[in-house]
Amino acid sequence: MGDLEDLVSRAAPGQPVRGLEQIDGTDSSGTVYAVVDLTGALLRIGLDDSWWEQVGPRTVGPAILQAVRGAKDKAAAARMMLHQHGHEVPAPAYDPASAFTDMPPVPLPDYDSERFQDVLARNLRRAEEILTNADRFSRLQEPGAERTVSGPRGLFSVVVRGSQIIEARVDTFMVGPGSGAELALDARDALRAVQSPRVLTGEA
């Protein structure tokens, strides 16, 4: 954390701070790592070659979550330091409403445009979908509303309650000492999928 503060404090206010494009975190063994950007968006997960001996298949799931949380905590601290030292803090690279719809926002054209009515109707449908899915999501916040989100390779999954990840699981029958790279990709994809509209609304 001291390195982050040093980077931020040495840069002149208003000037870009180099070295914050990729922020990493590790598990307690140092063999599992995660990388996020300054907004906290997950970029990649990695497992060192010694992960099988150091962590093992039964505890690598929690180790991955520990590394991701560590990286996100460092990114949050970096944003706070930027603000304290008078630097511009980047906004998340996504529209928060996109958590409840797959429809991207479309700016309204001029009122006299031929497309105005069509775009207006589309944006109204998008707003309705956001409200509907947000209502479903609020109901999923009730205690006990759990679901499992798996990576596309079937190696890694997380149990989600509401919007919180409460457990990570690895299929120990499908992984071996040489599965580190594939497991890391599956974990990254599963953790990214947790934020998708279908998962948040319980439809996945």
mmCIF file with all atom_site columns, C-alpha atoms in Angstrom:
data_model
loop_
_atom_site.group_PDB
_atom_site.id
_atom_site.type_symbol
_atom_site.label_atom_id
_atom_site.label_alt_id
_atom_site.label_comp_id
_atom_site.label_asym_id
_atom_site.label_entity_id
_atom_site.label_seq_id
_atom_site.pdbx_PDB_ins_code
_atom_site.Cartn_x
_atom_site.Cartn_y
_atom_site.Cartn_z
_atom_site.occupancy
_atom_site.B_iso_or_equiv
_atom_site.pdbx_formal_charge
_atom_site.auth_seq_id
_atom_site.auth_comp_id
_atom_site.auth_asym_id
_atom_site.auth_atom_id
_atom_site.pdbx_PDB_model_num
ATOM 1   C CA . MET A 1 1   ? 0.000   0.000   0.000   1.00 0.00 ? 1   MET A CA 1
ATOM 2   C CA . GLY A 1 2   ? 2.970   2.276   0.619   1.00 0.00 ? 2   GLY A CA 1
ATOM 3   C CA . ASP A 1 3   ? 4.021   2.001   -3.028  1.00 0.00 ? 3   ASP A CA 1
ATOM 4   C CA . LEU A 1 4   ? 0.582   3.192   -4.128  1.00 0.00 ? 4   LEU A CA 1
ATOM 5   C CA . GLU A 1 5   ? 0.692   6.205   -1.839  1.00 0.00 ? 5   GLU A CA 1
ATOM 6   C CA . ASP A 1 6   ? 4.188   7.057   -3.068  1.00 0.00 ? 6   ASP A CA 1
ATOM 7   C CA . LEU A 1 7   ? 3.067   6.927   -6.714  1.00 0.00 ? 7   LEU A CA 1
ATOM 8   C CA . VAL A 1 8   ? 0.105   9.197   -6.046  1.00 0.00 ? 8   VAL A CA 1
ATOM 9   C CA . SER A 1 9   ? 1.828   11.710  -3.777  1.00 0.00 ? 9   SER A CA 1
ATOM 10  C CA . ARG A 1 10  ? 4.768   12.260  -6.155  1.00 0.00 ? 10  ARG A CA 1
ATOM 11  C CA . ALA A 1 11  ? 2.599   13.126  -9.153  1.00 0.00 ? 11  ALA A CA 1
ATOM 12  C CA . ALA A 1 12  ? 1.549   16.739  -9.685  1.00 0.00 ? 12  ALA A CA 1
ATOM 13  C CA . PRO A 1 13  ? -2.204  17.376  -9.234  1.00 0.00 ? 13  PRO A CA 1
ATOM 14  C CA . GLY A 1 14  ? -4.016  17.155  -12.535 1.00 0.00 ? 14  GLY A CA 1
ATOM 15  C CA . GLN A 1 15  ? -1.291  15.028  -14.106 1.00 0.00 ? 15  GLN A CA 1
ATOM 16  C CA . PRO A 1 16  ? -1.807  11.321  -14.885 1.00 0.00 ? 16  PRO A CA 1
ATOM 17  C CA . VAL A 1 17  ? -0.417  8.905   -12.304 1.00 0.00 ? 17  VAL A CA 1
ATOM 18  C CA . ARG A 1 18  ? 1.503   6.151   -14.032 1.00 0.00 ? 18  ARG A CA 1
ATOM 19  C CA . GLY A 1 19  ? 1.540   2.655   -12.629 1.00 0.00 ? 19  GLY A CA 1
ATOM 20  C CA . LEU A 1 20  ? -2.130  2.431   -11.660 1.00 0.00 ? 20  LEU A CA 1
ATOM 21  C CA . GLU A 1 21  ? -3.385  0.870   -14.890 1.00 0.00 ? 21  GLU A CA 1
ATOM 22  C CA . GLN A 1 22  ? -3.018  -2.610  -13.394 1.00 0.00 ? 22  GLN A CA 1
ATOM 23  C CA . ILE A 1 23  ? -3.289  -3.246  -9.658  1.00 0.00 ? 23  ILE A CA 1
ATOM 24  C CA . ASP A 1 24  ? -2.620  -6.700  -8.281  1.00 0.00 ? 24  ASP A CA 1
ATOM 25  C CA . GLY A 1 25  ? -3.514  -8.679  -5.198  1.00 0.00 ? 25  GLY A CA 1
ATOM 26  C CA . THR A 1 26  ? -2.372  -12.079 -3.959  1.00 0.00 ? 26  THR A CA 1
ATOM 27  C CA . ASP A 1 27  ? -3.562  -14.785 -1.628  1.00 0.00 ? 27  ASP A CA 1
ATOM 28  C CA . SER A 1 28  ? -1.704  -15.532 1.607   1.00 0.00 ? 28  SER A CA 1
ATOM 29  C CA . SER A 1 29  ? 0.529   -18.112 -0.095  1.00 0.00 ? 29  SER A CA 1
ATOM 30  C CA . GLY A 1 30  ? 1.627   -15.699 -2.819  1.00 0.00 ? 30  GLY A CA 1
ATOM 31  C CA . THR A 1 31  ? 0.909   -18.261 -5.540  1.00 0.00 ? 31  THR A CA 1
ATOM 32  C CA . VAL A 1 32  ? -2.523  -16.982 -6.616  1.00 0.00 ? 32  VAL A CA 1
ATOM 33  C CA . TYR A 1 33  ? -2.888  -13.442 -7.925  1.00 0.00 ? 33  TYR A CA 1
ATOM 34  C CA . ALA A 1 34  ? -5.520  -11.184 -9.447  1.00 0.00 ? 34  ALA A CA 1
ATOM 35  C CA . VAL A 1 35  ? -5.199  -7.991  -11.469 1.00 0.00 ? 35  VAL A CA 1
ATOM 36  C CA . VAL A 1 36  ? -7.809  -5.211  -11.649 1.00 0.00 ? 36  VAL A CA 1
ATOM 37  C CA . ASP A 1 37  ? -7.830  -1.753  -13.188 1.00 0.00 ? 37  ASP A CA 1
ATOM 38  C CA . LEU A 1 38  ? -8.192  1.452   -11.196 1.00 0.00 ? 38  LEU A CA 1
ATOM 39  C CA . THR A 1 39  ? -11.989 1.183   -11.256 1.00 0.00 ? 39  THR A CA 1
ATOM 40  C CA . GLY A 1 40  ? -11.769 -2.315  -9.737  1.00 0.00 ? 40  GLY A CA 1
ATOM 41  C CA . ALA A 1 41  ? -12.768 -4.147  -12.925 1.00 0.00 ? 41  ALA A CA 1
ATOM 42  C CA . LEU A 1 42  ? -11.236 -7.630  -13.026 1.00 0.00 ? 42  LEU A CA 1
ATOM 43  C CA . LEU A 1 43  ? -8.631  -8.008  -15.773 1.00 0.00 ? 43  LEU A CA 1
ATOM 44  C CA . ARG A 1 44  ? -7.104  -11.407 -15.097 1.00 0.00 ? 44  ARG A CA 1
ATOM 45  C CA . ILE A 1 45  ? -6.365  -14.119 -12.561 1.00 0.00 ? 45  ILE A CA 1
ATOM 46  C CA . GLY A 1 46  ? -3.168  -16.149 -12.427 1.00 0.00 ? 46  GLY A CA 1
ATOM 47  C CA . LEU A 1 47  ? -1.879  -19.235 -10.641 1.00 0.00 ? 47  LEU A CA 1
ATOM 48  C CA . ASP A 1 48  ? 1.845   -19.863 -10.245 1.00 0.00 ? 48  ASP A CA 1
ATOM 49  C CA . ASP A 1 49  ? 3.235   -23.245 -11.239 1.00 0.00 ? 49  ASP A CA 1
ATOM 50  C CA . SER A 1 50  ? 3.504   -24.199 -7.563  1.00 0.00 ? 50  SER A CA 1
ATOM 51  C CA . TRP A 1 51  ? -0.184  -23.603 -6.825  1.00 0.00 ? 51  TRP A CA 1
ATOM 52  C CA . TRP A 1 52  ? -0.981  -27.323 -6.587  1.00 0.00 ? 52  TRP A CA 1
ATOM 53  C CA . GLU A 1 53  ? 1.617   -27.878 -3.853  1.00 0.00 ? 53  GLU A CA 1
ATOM 54  C CA . GLN A 1 54  ? 1.189   -24.543 -2.074  1.00 0.00 ? 54  GLN A CA 1
ATOM 55  C CA . VAL A 1 55  ? -2.604  -24.228 -2.144  1.00 0.00 ? 55  VAL A CA 1
ATOM 56  C CA . GLY A 1 56  ? -4.106  -27.383 -3.593  1.00 0.00 ? 56  GLY A CA 1
ATOM 57  C CA . PRO A 1 57  ? -7.412  -27.964 -5.401  1.00 0.00 ? 57  PRO A CA 1
ATOM 58  C CA . ARG A 1 58  ? -9.578  -27.906 -2.274  1.00 0.00 ? 58  ARG A CA 1
ATOM 59  C CA . THR A 1 59  ? -8.536  -24.454 -1.090  1.00 0.00 ? 59  THR A CA 1
ATOM 60  C CA . VAL A 1 60  ? -7.669  -22.706 -4.358  1.00 0.00 ? 60  VAL A CA 1
ATOM 61  C CA . GLY A 1 61  ? -11.235 -21.352 -4.673  1.00 0.00 ? 61  GLY A CA 1
ATOM 62  C CA . PRO A 1 62  ? -11.057 -19.277 -1.476  1.00 0.00 ? 62  PRO A CA 1
ATOM 63  C CA . ALA A 1 63  ? -7.486  -18.297 -2.412  1.00 0.00 ? 63  ALA A CA 1
ATOM 64  C CA . ILE A 1 64  ? -8.731  -16.850 -5.701  1.00 0.00 ? 64  ILE A CA 1
ATOM 65  C CA . LEU A 1 65  ? -11.397 -14.823 -3.885  1.00 0.00 ? 65  LEU A CA 1
ATOM 66  C CA . GLN A 1 66  ? -8.772  -13.584 -1.422  1.00 0.00 ? 66  GLN A CA 1
ATOM 67  C CA . ALA A 1 67  ? -6.538  -12.404 -4.274  1.00 0.00 ? 67  ALA A CA 1
ATOM 68  C CA . VAL A 1 68  ? -9.417  -10.667 -6.076  1.00 0.00 ? 68  VAL A CA 1
ATOM 69  C CA . ARG A 1 69  ? -10.610 -8.926  -2.915  1.00 0.00 ? 69  ARG A CA 1
ATOM 70  C CA . GLY A 1 70  ? -7.053  -7.826  -2.161  1.00 0.00 ? 70  GLY A CA 1
ATOM 71  C CA . ALA A 1 71  ? -6.670  -6.290  -5.610  1.00 0.00 ? 71  ALA A CA 1
ATOM 72  C CA . LYS A 1 72  ? -10.049 -4.542  -5.402  1.00 0.00 ? 72  LYS A CA 1
ATOM 73  C CA . ASP A 1 73  ? -9.214  -3.186  -1.937  1.00 0.00 ? 73  ASP A CA 1
ATOM 74  C CA . LYS A 1 74  ? -5.948  -1.749  -3.274  1.00 0.00 ? 74  LYS A CA 1
ATOM 75  C CA . ALA A 1 75  ? -7.797  -0.162  -6.205  1.00 0.00 ? 75  ALA A CA 1
ATOM 76  C CA . ALA A 1 76  ? -10.301 1.418   -3.802  1.00 0.00 ? 76  ALA A CA 1
ATOM 77  C CA . ALA A 1 77  ? -7.431  2.736   -1.677  1.00 0.00 ? 77  ALA A CA 1
ATOM 78  C CA . ALA A 1 78  ? -5.731  4.146   -4.784  1.00 0.00 ? 78  ALA A CA 1
ATOM 79  C CA . ARG A 1 79  ? -8.913  5.989   -5.789  1.00 0.00 ? 79  ARG A CA 1
ATOM 80  C CA . MET A 1 80  ? -9.179  7.462   -2.295  1.00 0.00 ? 80  MET A CA 1
ATOM 81  C CA . MET A 1 81  ? -5.534  8.584   -2.404  1.00 0.00 ? 81  MET A CA 1
ATOM 82  C CA . LEU A 1 82  ? -6.041  10.176  -5.817  1.00 0.00 ? 82  LEU A CA 1
ATOM 83  C CA . HIS A 1 83  ? -8.971  12.153  -4.435  1.00 0.00 ? 83  HIS A CA 1
ATOM 84  C CA . GLN A 1 84  ? -7.018  13.226  -1.348  1.00 0.00 ? 84  GLN A CA 1
ATOM 85  C CA . HIS A 1 85  ? -4.100  14.489  -3.456  1.00 0.00 ? 85  HIS A CA 1
ATOM 86  C CA . GLY A 1 86  ? -6.273  16.443  -5.877  1.00 0.00 ? 86  GLY A CA 1
ATOM 87  C CA . HIS A 1 87  ? -6.147  14.041  -8.807  1.00 0.00 ? 87  HIS A CA 1
ATOM 88  C CA . GLU A 1 88  ? -9.051  13.154  -11.047 1.00 0.00 ? 88  GLU A CA 1
ATOM 89  C CA . VAL A 1 89  ? -10.654 9.875   -10.026 1.00 0.00 ? 89  VAL A CA 1
ATOM 90  C CA . PRO A 1 90  ? -11.811 7.778   -12.999 1.00 0.00 ? 90  PRO A CA 1
ATOM 91  C CA . ALA A 1 91  ? -15.432 6.747   -13.127 1.00 0.00 ? 91  ALA A CA 1
ATOM 92  C CA . PRO A 1 92  ? -16.306 3.086   -13.646 1.00 0.00 ? 92  PRO A CA 1
ATOM 93  C CA . ALA A 1 93  ? -16.005 2.113   -17.292 1.00 0.00 ? 93  ALA A CA 1
ATOM 94  C CA . TYR A 1 94  ? -19.587 0.852   -17.325 1.00 0.00 ? 94  TYR A CA 1
ATOM 95  C CA . ASP A 1 95  ? -23.048 2.298   -17.021 1.00 0.00 ? 95  ASP A CA 1
ATOM 96  C CA . PRO A 1 96  ? -24.415 1.161   -13.612 1.00 0.00 ? 96  PRO A CA 1
ATOM 97  C CA . ALA A 1 97  ? -27.803 0.622   -15.246 1.00 0.00 ? 97  ALA A CA 1
ATOM 98  C CA . SER A 1 98  ? -26.188 -2.010  -17.475 1.00 0.00 ? 98  SER A CA 1
ATOM 99  C CA . ALA A 1 99  ? -26.327 -4.360  -14.481 1.00 0.00 ? 99  ALA A CA 1
ATOM 100 C CA . PHE A 1 100 ? -30.056 -4.668  -15.191 1.00 0.00 ? 100 PHE A CA 1
ATOM 101 C CA . THR A 1 101 ? -30.204 -4.704  -18.995 1.00 0.00 ? 101 THR A CA 1
ATOM 102 C CA . ASP A 1 102 ? -28.269 -5.923  -22.014 1.00 0.00 ? 102 ASP A CA 1
ATOM 103 C CA . MET A 1 103 ? -29.539 -2.975  -24.065 1.00 0.00 ? 103 MET A CA 1
ATOM 104 C CA . PRO A 1 104 ? -26.889 -0.248  -24.379 1.00 0.00 ? 104 PRO A CA 1
ATOM 105 C CA . PRO A 1 105 ? -28.018 3.366   -23.956 1.00 0.00 ? 105 PRO A CA 1
ATOM 106 C CA . VAL A 1 106 ? -28.663 5.313   -27.167 1.00 0.00 ? 106 VAL A CA 1
ATOM 107 C CA . PRO A 1 107 ? -28.672 9.137   -27.157 1.00 0.00 ? 107 PRO A CA 1
ATOM 108 C CA . LEU A 1 108 ? -31.868 10.753  -28.394 1.00 0.00 ? 108 LEU A CA 1
ATOM 109 C CA . PRO A 1 109 ? -31.478 12.422  -31.794 1.00 0.00 ? 109 PRO A CA 1
ATOM 110 C CA . ASP A 1 110 ? -32.874 15.870  -32.509 1.00 0.00 ? 110 ASP A CA 1
ATOM 111 C CA . TYR A 1 111 ? -36.627 16.178  -32.063 1.00 0.00 ? 111 TYR A CA 1
ATOM 112 C CA . ASP A 1 112 ? -37.197 16.651  -35.810 1.00 0.00 ? 112 ASP A CA 1
ATOM 113 C CA . SER A 1 113 ? -35.130 13.592  -36.732 1.00 0.00 ? 113 SER A CA 1
ATOM 114 C CA . GLU A 1 114 ? -36.893 10.684  -38.450 1.00 0.00 ? 114 GLU A CA 1
ATOM 115 C CA . ARG A 1 115 ? -35.329 8.402   -35.839 1.00 0.00 ? 115 ARG A CA 1
ATOM 116 C CA . PHE A 1 116 ? -36.603 10.317  -32.817 1.00 0.00 ? 116 PHE A CA 1
ATOM 117 C CA . GLN A 1 117 ? -39.774 8.261   -32.218 1.00 0.00 ? 117 GLN A CA 1
ATOM 118 C CA . ASP A 1 118 ? -38.004 4.911   -32.705 1.00 0.00 ? 118 ASP A CA 1
ATOM 119 C CA . VAL A 1 119 ? -35.126 5.787   -30.399 1.00 0.00 ? 119 VAL A CA 1
ATOM 120 C CA . LEU A 1 120 ? -37.500 7.212   -27.785 1.00 0.00 ? 120 LEU A CA 1
ATOM 121 C CA . ALA A 1 121 ? -39.574 4.012   -27.835 1.00 0.00 ? 121 ALA A CA 1
ATOM 122 C CA . ARG A 1 122 ? -36.416 1.915   -27.537 1.00 0.00 ? 122 ARG A CA 1
ATOM 123 C CA . ASN A 1 123 ? -35.156 3.914   -24.570 1.00 0.00 ? 123 ASN A CA 1
ATOM 124 C CA . LEU A 1 124 ? -38.525 3.585   -22.864 1.00 0.00 ? 124 LEU A CA 1
ATOM 125 C CA . ARG A 1 125 ? -38.335 -0.206  -23.306 1.00 0.00 ? 125 ARG A CA 1
ATOM 126 C CA . ARG A 1 126 ? -34.830 -0.122  -21.837 1.00 0.00 ? 126 ARG A CA 1
ATOM 127 C CA . ALA A 1 127 ? -36.034 1.884   -18.836 1.00 0.00 ? 127 ALA A CA 1
ATOM 128 C CA . GLU A 1 128 ? -38.897 -0.557  -18.278 1.00 0.00 ? 128 GLU A CA 1
ATOM 129 C CA . GLU A 1 129 ? -36.486 -3.507  -18.405 1.00 0.00 ? 129 GLU A CA 1
ATOM 130 C CA . ILE A 1 130 ? -34.171 -1.817  -15.902 1.00 0.00 ? 130 ILE A CA 1
ATOM 131 C CA . LEU A 1 131 ? -37.043 -1.212  -13.472 1.00 0.00 ? 131 LEU A CA 1
ATOM 132 C CA . THR A 1 132 ? -38.345 -4.775  -13.834 1.00 0.00 ? 132 THR A CA 1
ATOM 133 C CA . ASN A 1 133 ? -34.945 -6.371  -13.306 1.00 0.00 ? 133 ASN A CA 1
ATOM 134 C CA . ALA A 1 134 ? -34.073 -4.024  -10.447 1.00 0.00 ? 134 ALA A CA 1
ATOM 135 C CA . ASP A 1 135 ? -37.282 -5.130  -8.721  1.00 0.00 ? 135 ASP A CA 1
ATOM 136 C CA . ARG A 1 136 ? -36.343 -8.789  -9.210  1.00 0.00 ? 136 ARG A CA 1
ATOM 137 C CA . PHE A 1 137 ? -32.878 -8.069  -7.859  1.00 0.00 ? 137 PHE A CA 1
ATOM 138 C CA . SER A 1 138 ? -34.278 -6.384  -4.743  1.00 0.00 ? 138 SER A CA 1
ATOM 139 C CA . ARG A 1 139 ? -36.367 -9.491  -4.031  1.00 0.00 ? 139 ARG A CA 1
ATOM 140 C CA . LEU A 1 140 ? -33.243 -11.638 -4.342  1.00 0.00 ? 140 LEU A CA 1
ATOM 141 C CA . GLN A 1 141 ? -31.724 -9.731  -1.421  1.00 0.00 ? 141 GLN A CA 1
ATOM 142 C CA . GLU A 1 142 ? -33.914 -11.729 0.948   1.00 0.00 ? 142 GLU A CA 1
ATOM 143 C CA . PRO A 1 143 ? -31.966 -14.127 3.211   1.00 0.00 ? 143 PRO A CA 1
ATOM 144 C CA . GLY A 1 144 ? -31.475 -17.564 1.686   1.00 0.00 ? 144 GLY A CA 1
ATOM 145 C CA . ALA A 1 145 ? -31.821 -16.459 -1.944  1.00 0.00 ? 145 ALA A CA 1
ATOM 146 C CA . GLU A 1 146 ? -28.729 -18.194 -3.281  1.00 0.00 ? 146 GLU A CA 1
ATOM 147 C CA . ARG A 1 147 ? -27.638 -19.275 -6.736  1.00 0.00 ? 147 ARG A CA 1
ATOM 148 C CA . THR A 1 148 ? -24.500 -20.695 -8.309  1.00 0.00 ? 148 THR A CA 1
ATOM 149 C CA . VAL A 1 149 ? -22.592 -19.029 -11.142 1.00 0.00 ? 149 VAL A CA 1
ATOM 150 C CA . SER A 1 150 ? -20.137 -21.240 -13.021 1.00 0.00 ? 150 SER A CA 1
ATOM 151 C CA . GLY A 1 151 ? -17.372 -20.547 -15.491 1.00 0.00 ? 151 GLY A CA 1
ATOM 152 C CA . PRO A 1 152 ? -17.850 -21.804 -19.068 1.00 0.00 ? 152 PRO A CA 1
ATOM 153 C CA . ARG A 1 153 ? -15.330 -24.626 -18.579 1.00 0.00 ? 153 ARG A CA 1
ATOM 154 C CA . GLY A 1 154 ? -17.095 -25.998 -15.510 1.00 0.00 ? 154 GLY A CA 1
ATOM 155 C CA . LEU A 1 155 ? -13.992 -25.849 -13.314 1.00 0.00 ? 155 LEU A CA 1
ATOM 156 C CA . PHE A 1 156 ? -14.834 -22.902 -11.058 1.00 0.00 ? 156 PHE A CA 1
ATOM 157 C CA . SER A 1 157 ? -18.088 -21.644 -9.579  1.00 0.00 ? 157 SER A CA 1
ATOM 158 C CA . VAL A 1 158 ? -19.238 -19.184 -6.960  1.00 0.00 ? 158 VAL A CA 1
ATOM 159 C CA . VAL A 1 159 ? -22.277 -19.193 -4.710  1.00 0.00 ? 159 VAL A CA 1
ATOM 160 C CA . VAL A 1 160 ? -23.990 -15.802 -4.744  1.00 0.00 ? 160 VAL A CA 1
ATOM 161 C CA . ARG A 1 161 ? -26.488 -14.501 -2.193  1.00 0.00 ? 161 ARG A CA 1
ATOM 162 C CA . GLY A 1 162 ? -28.062 -11.291 -3.437  1.00 0.00 ? 162 GLY A CA 1
ATOM 163 C CA . SER A 1 163 ? -25.065 -9.475  -4.910  1.00 0.00 ? 163 SER A CA 1
ATOM 164 C CA . GLN A 1 164 ? -22.544 -10.991 -2.485  1.00 0.00 ? 164 GLN A CA 1
ATOM 165 C CA . ILE A 1 165 ? -20.210 -13.877 -3.284  1.00 0.00 ? 165 ILE A CA 1
ATOM 166 C CA . ILE A 1 166 ? -20.258 -16.128 -0.238  1.00 0.00 ? 166 ILE A CA 1
ATOM 167 C CA . GLU A 1 167 ? -18.304 -19.155 -1.466  1.00 0.00 ? 167 GLU A CA 1
ATOM 168 C CA . ALA A 1 168 ? -16.014 -20.313 -4.277  1.00 0.00 ? 168 ALA A CA 1
ATOM 169 C CA . ARG A 1 169 ? -15.881 -23.911 -5.436  1.00 0.00 ? 169 ARG A CA 1
ATOM 170 C CA . VAL A 1 170 ? -13.532 -25.860 -7.707  1.00 0.00 ? 170 VAL A CA 1
ATOM 171 C CA . ASP A 1 171 ? -14.383 -29.206 -9.304  1.00 0.00 ? 171 ASP A CA 1
ATOM 172 C CA . THR A 1 172 ? -11.523 -31.215 -7.829  1.00 0.00 ? 172 THR A CA 1
ATOM 173 C CA . PHE A 1 173 ? -12.220 -34.126 -10.173 1.00 0.00 ? 173 PHE A CA 1
ATOM 174 C CA . MET A 1 174 ? -11.598 -31.995 -13.265 1.00 0.00 ? 174 MET A CA 1
ATOM 175 C CA . VAL A 1 175 ? -8.393  -30.187 -12.297 1.00 0.00 ? 175 VAL A CA 1
ATOM 176 C CA . GLY A 1 176 ? -4.806  -31.327 -11.930 1.00 0.00 ? 176 GLY A CA 1
ATOM 177 C CA . PRO A 1 177 ? -1.374  -29.785 -11.388 1.00 0.00 ? 177 PRO A CA 1
ATOM 178 C CA . GLY A 1 178 ? -1.292  -28.613 -15.009 1.00 0.00 ? 178 GLY A CA 1
ATOM 179 C CA . SER A 1 179 ? -4.755  -27.001 -14.940 1.00 0.00 ? 179 SER A CA 1
ATOM 180 C CA . GLY A 1 180 ? -3.656  -23.676 -13.481 1.00 0.00 ? 180 GLY A CA 1
ATOM 181 C CA . ALA A 1 181 ? -4.025  -21.539 -16.611 1.00 0.00 ? 181 ALA A CA 1
ATOM 182 C CA . GLU A 1 182 ? -7.397  -23.019 -17.567 1.00 0.00 ? 182 GLU A CA 1
ATOM 183 C CA . LEU A 1 183 ? -8.702  -22.749 -14.006 1.00 0.00 ? 183 LEU A CA 1
ATOM 184 C CA . ALA A 1 184 ? -7.601  -19.111 -13.826 1.00 0.00 ? 184 ALA A CA 1
ATOM 185 C CA . LEU A 1 185 ? -9.491  -18.289 -17.033 1.00 0.00 ? 185 LEU A CA 1
ATOM 186 C CA . ASP A 1 186 ? -12.610 -20.077 -15.789 1.00 0.00 ? 186 ASP A CA 1
ATOM 187 C CA . ALA A 1 187 ? -12.472 -18.228 -12.472 1.00 0.00 ? 187 ALA A CA 1
ATOM 188 C CA . ARG A 1 188 ? -12.096 -14.885 -14.248 1.00 0.00 ? 188 ARG A CA 1
ATOM 189 C CA . ASP A 1 189 ? -15.070 -15.613 -16.513 1.00 0.00 ? 189 ASP A CA 1
ATOM 190 C CA . ALA A 1 190 ? -17.260 -16.777 -13.620 1.00 0.00 ? 190 ALA A CA 1
ATOM 191 C CA . LEU A 1 191 ? -16.452 -13.727 -11.503 1.00 0.00 ? 191 LEU A CA 1
ATOM 192 C CA . ARG A 1 192 ? -17.135 -11.397 -14.414 1.00 0.00 ? 192 ARG A CA 1
ATOM 193 C CA . ALA A 1 193 ? -20.428 -13.194 -15.083 1.00 0.00 ? 193 ALA A CA 1
ATOM 194 C CA . VAL A 1 194 ? -21.613 -12.467 -11.540 1.00 0.00 ? 194 VAL A CA 1
ATOM 195 C CA . GLN A 1 195 ? -22.190 -8.864  -12.678 1.00 0.00 ? 195 GLN A CA 1
ATOM 196 C CA . SER A 1 196 ? -24.210 -9.794  -15.767 1.00 0.00 ? 196 SER A CA 1
ATOM 197 C CA . PRO A 1 197 ? -27.905 -8.791  -15.895 1.00 0.00 ? 197 PRO A CA 1
ATOM 198 C CA . ARG A 1 198 ? -29.111 -12.401 -16.126 1.00 0.00 ? 198 ARG A CA 1
ATOM 199 C CA . VAL A 1 199 ? -27.176 -13.420 -13.021 1.00 0.00 ? 199 VAL A CA 1
ATOM 200 C CA . LEU A 1 200 ? -28.175 -10.391 -10.978 1.00 0.00 ? 200 LEU A CA 1
ATOM 201 C CA . THR A 1 201 ? -31.835 -10.967 -11.715 1.00 0.00 ? 201 THR A CA 1
ATOM 202 C CA . GLY A 1 202 ? -31.693 -14.692 -11.035 1.00 0.00 ? 202 GLY A CA 1
ATOM 203 C CA . GLU A 1 203 ? -32.335 -15.776 -14.620 1.00 0.00 ? 203 GLU A CA 1
ATOM 204 C CA . ALA A 1 204 ? -28.953 -17.406 -15.345 1.00 0.00 ? 204 ALA A CA 1
#
